[in-house]
PDB file of C-alpha atoms in Angstrom:
ATOM      1  CA  MET A   1      17.032 -20.083 -10.313  1.00 62.00           C
ATOM      2  CA  SER A   2      15.758 -23.934 -10.566  1.00 81.00           C
ATOM      3  CA  ASP A   3      12.458 -24.700  -9.582  1.00 89.00           C
ATOM      4  CA  LEU A   4      13.809 -28.422  -8.658  1.00 88.00           C
ATOM      5  CA  PHE A   5      16.096 -26.759  -6.056  1.00 93.00           C
ATOM      6  CA  ILE A   6      14.132 -24.057  -4.387  1.00 93.00           C
ATOM      7  CA  PHE A   7      11.028 -26.095  -4.128  1.00 95.00           C
ATOM      8  CA  GLY A   8      12.971 -28.997  -2.630  1.00 95.00           C
ATOM      9  CA  LEU A   9      14.966 -27.032  -0.093  1.00 95.00           C
ATOM     10  CA  PHE A  10      11.408 -25.813   0.820  1.00 96.00           C
ATOM     11  CA  GLU A  11       9.840 -28.762   0.905  1.00 96.00           C
ATOM     12  CA  ARG A  12      12.701 -30.662   2.515  1.00 97.00           C
ATOM     13  CA  THR A  13      12.720 -28.403   5.402  1.00 97.00           C
ATOM     14  CA  ARG A  14       9.257 -28.825   5.738  1.00 98.00           C
ATOM     15  CA  LYS A  15       9.624 -31.779   5.834  1.00 98.00           C
ATOM     16  CA  SER A  16      12.266 -31.934   8.714  1.00 97.00           C
ATOM     17  CA  ILE A  17       9.359 -29.826  10.791  1.00 98.00           C
ATOM     18  CA  LEU A  18       6.901 -32.708  10.297  1.00 97.00           C
ATOM     19  CA  GLY A  19       9.559 -35.266  11.693  1.00 97.00           C
ATOM     20  CA  TYR A  20      10.329 -33.211  14.582  1.00 97.00           C
ATOM     21  CA  THR A  21       6.649 -33.024  15.475  1.00 97.00           C
ATOM     22  CA  ALA A  22       5.680 -36.572  14.680  1.00 95.00           C
ATOM     23  CA  GLU A  23       5.934 -38.666  17.596  1.00 94.00           C
ATOM     24  CA  LEU A  24       4.764 -36.073  20.371  1.00 97.00           C
ATOM     25  CA  THR A  25       1.674 -35.828  22.222  1.00 97.00           C
ATOM     26  CA  PRO A  26      -0.603 -32.895  22.744  1.00 97.00           C
ATOM     27  CA  GLU A  27       0.741 -31.835  26.051  1.00 97.00           C
ATOM     28  CA  GLN A  28       4.228 -31.770  24.486  1.00 98.00           C
ATOM     29  CA  ARG A  29       3.426 -29.913  21.721  1.00 98.00           C
ATOM     30  CA  SER A  30       1.728 -27.446  24.322  1.00 97.00           C
ATOM     31  CA  LEU A  31       4.889 -27.078  26.633  1.00 97.00           C
ATOM     32  CA  VAL A  32       6.624 -23.935  26.693  1.00 97.00           C
ATOM     33  CA  PRO A  33      10.292 -24.816  27.428  1.00 96.00           C
ATOM     34  CA  THR A  34      12.075 -22.859  29.849  1.00 93.00           C
ATOM     35  CA  GLY A  35      13.882 -20.086  27.641  1.00 92.00           C
ATOM     36  CA  PHE A  36      11.325 -20.014  25.086  1.00 94.00           C
ATOM     37  CA  ASN A  37       8.346 -17.718  24.551  1.00 94.00           C
ATOM     38  CA  ASN A  38       6.290 -19.983  22.441  1.00 97.00           C
ATOM     39  CA  ASN A  39       5.178 -23.773  22.433  1.00 98.00           C
ATOM     40  CA  ILE A  40       5.712 -26.029  19.033  1.00 98.00           C
ATOM     41  CA  HIS A  41       1.955 -25.832  18.375  1.00 98.00           C
ATOM     42  CA  TRP A  42       2.848 -21.884  17.916  1.00 98.00           C
ATOM     43  CA  GLN A  43       5.749 -22.633  15.872  1.00 98.00           C
ATOM     44  CA  LEU A  44       3.650 -24.656  13.245  1.00 98.00           C
ATOM     45  CA  GLY A  45       0.816 -22.185  13.030  1.00 98.00           C
ATOM     46  CA  HIS A  46       3.852 -19.313  12.789  1.00 98.00           C
ATOM     47  CA  VAL A  47       5.441 -20.810   9.851  1.00 98.00           C
ATOM     48  CA  ILE A  48       2.001 -21.085   7.853  1.00 98.00           C
ATOM     49  CA  VAL A  49       1.370 -17.521   8.693  1.00 98.00           C
ATOM     50  CA  ILE A  50       4.757 -16.203   7.419  1.00 98.00           C
ATOM     51  CA  ALA A  51       4.638 -18.353   4.555  1.00 98.00           C
ATOM     52  CA  ASP A  52       1.038 -16.829   3.695  1.00 98.00           C
ATOM     53  CA  ALA A  53       2.319 -12.961   4.116  1.00 97.00           C
ATOM     54  CA  ILE A  54       6.135 -13.562   2.570  1.00 96.00           C
ATOM     55  CA  VAL A  55       5.503 -15.407  -0.371  1.00 97.00           C
ATOM     56  CA  LEU A  56       1.822 -14.782  -1.425  1.00 97.00           C
ATOM     57  CA  GLY A  57       1.401 -11.334   0.201  1.00 96.00           C
ATOM     58  CA  PHE A  58       4.665 -10.011  -1.658  1.00 96.00           C
ATOM     59  CA  ALA A  59       4.319 -11.809  -4.717  1.00 97.00           C
ATOM     60  CA  GLY A  60       0.902  -9.906  -4.841  1.00 96.00           C
ATOM     61  CA  HIS A  61      -1.343 -12.642  -4.482  1.00 97.00           C
ATOM     62  CA  ALA A  62      -4.614 -12.732  -1.809  1.00 97.00           C
ATOM     63  CA  SER A  63      -3.782 -14.199   1.522  1.00 97.00           C
ATOM     64  CA  GLN A  64      -4.976 -18.300   1.854  1.00 97.00           C
ATOM     65  CA  ILE A  65      -5.547 -18.723   5.508  1.00 98.00           C
ATOM     66  CA  PRO A  66      -7.827 -17.549   8.060  1.00 97.00           C
ATOM     67  CA  ALA A  67      -7.390 -14.381   9.174  1.00 96.00           C
ATOM     68  CA  GLU A  68      -7.487 -15.563  12.537  1.00 97.00           C
ATOM     69  CA  TYR A  69      -4.419 -17.137  12.339  1.00 98.00           C
ATOM     70  CA  ARG A  70      -2.564 -14.093  12.558  1.00 98.00           C
ATOM     71  CA  THR A  71      -3.692 -13.140  15.726  1.00 97.00           C
ATOM     72  CA  PHE A  72      -2.749 -16.330  17.172  1.00 98.00           C
ATOM     73  CA  PHE A  73       0.596 -16.928  15.520  1.00 98.00           C
ATOM     74  CA  GLY A  74       1.694 -13.642  13.727  1.00 97.00           C
ATOM     75  CA  PRO A  75       4.904 -12.162  14.932  1.00 97.00           C
ATOM     76  CA  GLY A  76       4.963 -10.942  18.394  1.00 96.00           C
ATOM     77  CA  THR A  77       2.289 -13.446  19.373  1.00 97.00           C
ATOM     78  CA  LYS A  78       2.844 -15.972  21.898  1.00 96.00           C
ATOM     79  CA  PRO A  79       0.300 -18.518  23.272  1.00 97.00           C
ATOM     80  CA  ALA A  80       0.449 -16.604  27.405  1.00 96.00           C
ATOM     81  CA  ASP A  81      -1.660 -13.929  25.127  1.00 95.00           C
ATOM     82  CA  TRP A  82      -4.234 -16.331  23.494  1.00 96.00           C
ATOM     83  CA  THR A  83      -7.930 -15.845  25.165  1.00 96.00           C
ATOM     84  CA  THR A  84      -9.356 -18.132  22.954  1.00 97.00           C
ATOM     85  CA  GLU A  85      -8.507 -21.319  21.920  1.00 96.00           C
ATOM     86  CA  ALA A  86      -6.003 -21.453  19.070  1.00 97.00           C
ATOM     87  CA  PRO A  87      -6.507 -23.609  15.570  1.00 98.00           C
ATOM     88  CA  ALA A  88      -6.155 -27.434  16.630  1.00 98.00           C
ATOM     89  CA  TRP A  89      -2.938 -29.014  15.922  1.00 98.00           C
ATOM     90  CA  GLU A  90      -4.620 -31.198  12.927  1.00 98.00           C
ATOM     91  CA  GLU A  91      -6.400 -28.322  11.374  1.00 98.00           C
ATOM     92  CA  LEU A  92      -2.544 -26.828  11.242  1.00 98.00           C
ATOM     93  CA  LEU A  93      -0.863 -29.842   9.650  1.00 98.00           C
ATOM     94  CA  ASP A  94      -3.449 -30.209   7.056  1.00 98.00           C
ATOM     95  CA  VAL A  95      -3.258 -26.173   6.224  1.00 98.00           C
ATOM     96  CA  PHE A  96       0.981 -27.120   6.003  1.00 98.00           C
ATOM     97  CA  ALA A  97       0.508 -29.716   3.695  1.00 97.00           C
ATOM     98  CA  LYS A  98      -2.105 -27.893   1.546  1.00 97.00           C
ATOM     99  CA  GLN A  99       0.352 -25.182   1.491  1.00 98.00           C
ATOM    100  CA  THR A 100       3.057 -26.570   0.590  1.00 96.00           C
ATOM    101  CA  GLN A 101       1.474 -27.748  -2.316  1.00 96.00           C
ATOM    102  CA  SER A 102      -0.401 -25.035  -3.173  1.00 97.00           C
ATOM    103  CA  LEU A 103       3.097 -22.622  -3.156  1.00 97.00           C
ATOM    104  CA  ARG A 104       4.653 -25.500  -5.364  1.00 96.00           C
ATOM    105  CA  GLU A 105       1.798 -25.402  -7.951  1.00 96.00           C
ATOM    106  CA  THR A 106       0.906 -21.543  -7.927  1.00 96.00           C
ATOM    107  CA  PHE A 107       4.733 -20.292  -8.244  1.00 97.00           C
ATOM    108  CA  ALA A 108       5.833 -23.431 -10.624  1.00 95.00           C
ATOM    109  CA  GLY A 109       7.979 -21.662 -13.706  1.00 95.00           C
ATOM    110  CA  GLN A 110       7.472 -18.248 -11.898  1.00 95.00           C
ATOM    111  CA  THR A 111      10.620 -18.073  -9.949  1.00 95.00           C
ATOM    112  CA  ASN A 112      12.470 -15.252 -12.238  1.00 95.00           C
ATOM    113  CA  GLU A 113       9.181 -13.267 -12.272  1.00 95.00           C
ATOM    114  CA  PRO A 114       9.459 -10.055 -10.320  1.00 96.00           C
ATOM    115  CA  VAL A 115       7.929  -9.348  -7.028  1.00 96.00           C
ATOM    116  CA  ALA A 116       4.392  -7.489  -6.635  1.00 95.00           C
ATOM    117  CA  ASN A 117       5.599  -5.570  -3.712  1.00 88.00           C
ATOM    118  CA  LYS A 118       9.288  -3.845  -4.317  1.00 88.00           C
ATOM    119  CA  GLU A 119       9.003  -2.141  -0.631  1.00 88.00           C
ATOM    120  CA  ASN A 120       9.004  -5.434   0.812  1.00 89.00           C
ATOM    121  CA  PHE A 121      11.313  -5.327   4.263  1.00 92.00           C
ATOM    122  CA  ALA A 122      14.299  -7.852   2.557  1.00 91.00           C
ATOM    123  CA  LYS A 123      14.326  -6.132  -0.830  1.00 94.00           C
ATOM    124  CA  ALA A 124      13.409  -9.385  -2.654  1.00 95.00           C
ATOM    125  CA  GLU A 125      13.149  -8.860  -6.271  1.00 96.00           C
ATOM    126  CA  THR A 126      11.655 -12.292  -7.551  1.00 96.00           C
ATOM    127  CA  VAL A 127       9.396 -15.113  -6.719  1.00 96.00           C
ATOM    128  CA  GLY A 128      12.435 -17.043  -6.071  1.00 96.00           C
ATOM    129  CA  ASN A 129      13.764 -14.502  -3.945  1.00 95.00           C
ATOM    130  CA  LEU A 130      10.623 -14.723  -1.754  1.00 97.00           C
ATOM    131  CA  LEU A 131      10.840 -18.474  -1.721  1.00 97.00           C
ATOM    132  CA  GLU A 132      14.484 -18.828  -0.327  1.00 96.00           C
ATOM    133  CA  LEU A 133      13.531 -16.075   2.072  1.00 96.00           C
ATOM    134  CA  ASN A 134      10.825 -18.081   3.246  1.00 97.00           C
ATOM    135  CA  THR A 135      12.998 -21.229   3.720  1.00 97.00           C
ATOM    136  CA  MET A 136      15.607 -19.199   5.350  1.00 97.00           C
ATOM    137  CA  HIS A 137      12.928 -18.144   8.203  1.00 97.00           C
ATOM    138  CA  GLU A 138      11.377 -21.968   8.103  1.00 98.00           C
ATOM    139  CA  SER A 139      14.893 -23.519   8.500  1.00 98.00           C
ATOM    140  CA  SER A 140      15.148 -21.252  11.505  1.00 97.00           C
ATOM    141  CA  HIS A 141      12.043 -22.266  13.272  1.00 98.00           C
ATOM    142  CA  SER A 142      12.947 -26.011  12.096  1.00 98.00           C
ATOM    143  CA  GLY A 143      16.013 -25.669  14.392  1.00 97.00           C
ATOM    144  CA  MET A 144      13.952 -24.507  17.017  1.00 97.00           C
ATOM    145  CA  ILE A 145      11.567 -26.877  16.786  1.00 98.00           C
ATOM    146  CA  ASN A 146      13.870 -29.434  16.886  1.00 97.00           C
ATOM    147  CA  ALA A 147      15.478 -28.132  19.945  1.00 97.00           C
ATOM    148  CA  MET A 148      12.097 -27.827  21.818  1.00 97.00           C
ATOM    149  CA  SER A 149      11.154 -31.014  21.010  1.00 97.00           C
ATOM    150  CA  ARG A 150      14.256 -32.860  22.493  1.00 96.00           C
ATOM    151  CA  LEU A 151      13.273 -30.395  25.386  1.00 96.00           C
ATOM    152  CA  VAL A 152       9.742 -31.328  26.128  1.00 97.00           C
ATOM    153  CA  LYS A 153      10.406 -35.157  25.691  1.00 94.00           C
ATOM    154  CA  GLN A 154      12.539 -34.965  28.920  1.00 91.00           C
ATOM    155  CA  SER A 155       9.755 -33.221  30.541  1.00 80.00           C
TER     156      SER A 155
END
């Protein structure tokens, strides 16, 4: 697998996410559109949490995000259940950018290396498989963010 390809795909997907959210107001990022369980703020945090779990976790590396992020943005969570203030949008943007760079630096030249957790749900065998899986997940959320941003702009 080519580092250039997988990291390029990963970074393009993340750039799309940033593009869909760039012009949104804080109120728009906090709206939960009809038919959705989450808002765009949650979507960004969720992408961060899952990248940390899939790529770093299954590759055998320590988490690089605050544990509280999982409480707010992990699978099965939603803003309606938040009892305290979620991490700020600007903080998430900073973590998002740093995570993008960190994953590239950490795994450059290692896409063919075996995963540490061979019992992962996706049966990924290499770090490259983890990066592909994560990019697939982020692409799905990028589409959701695109749809949600269109809806909240109409509100």
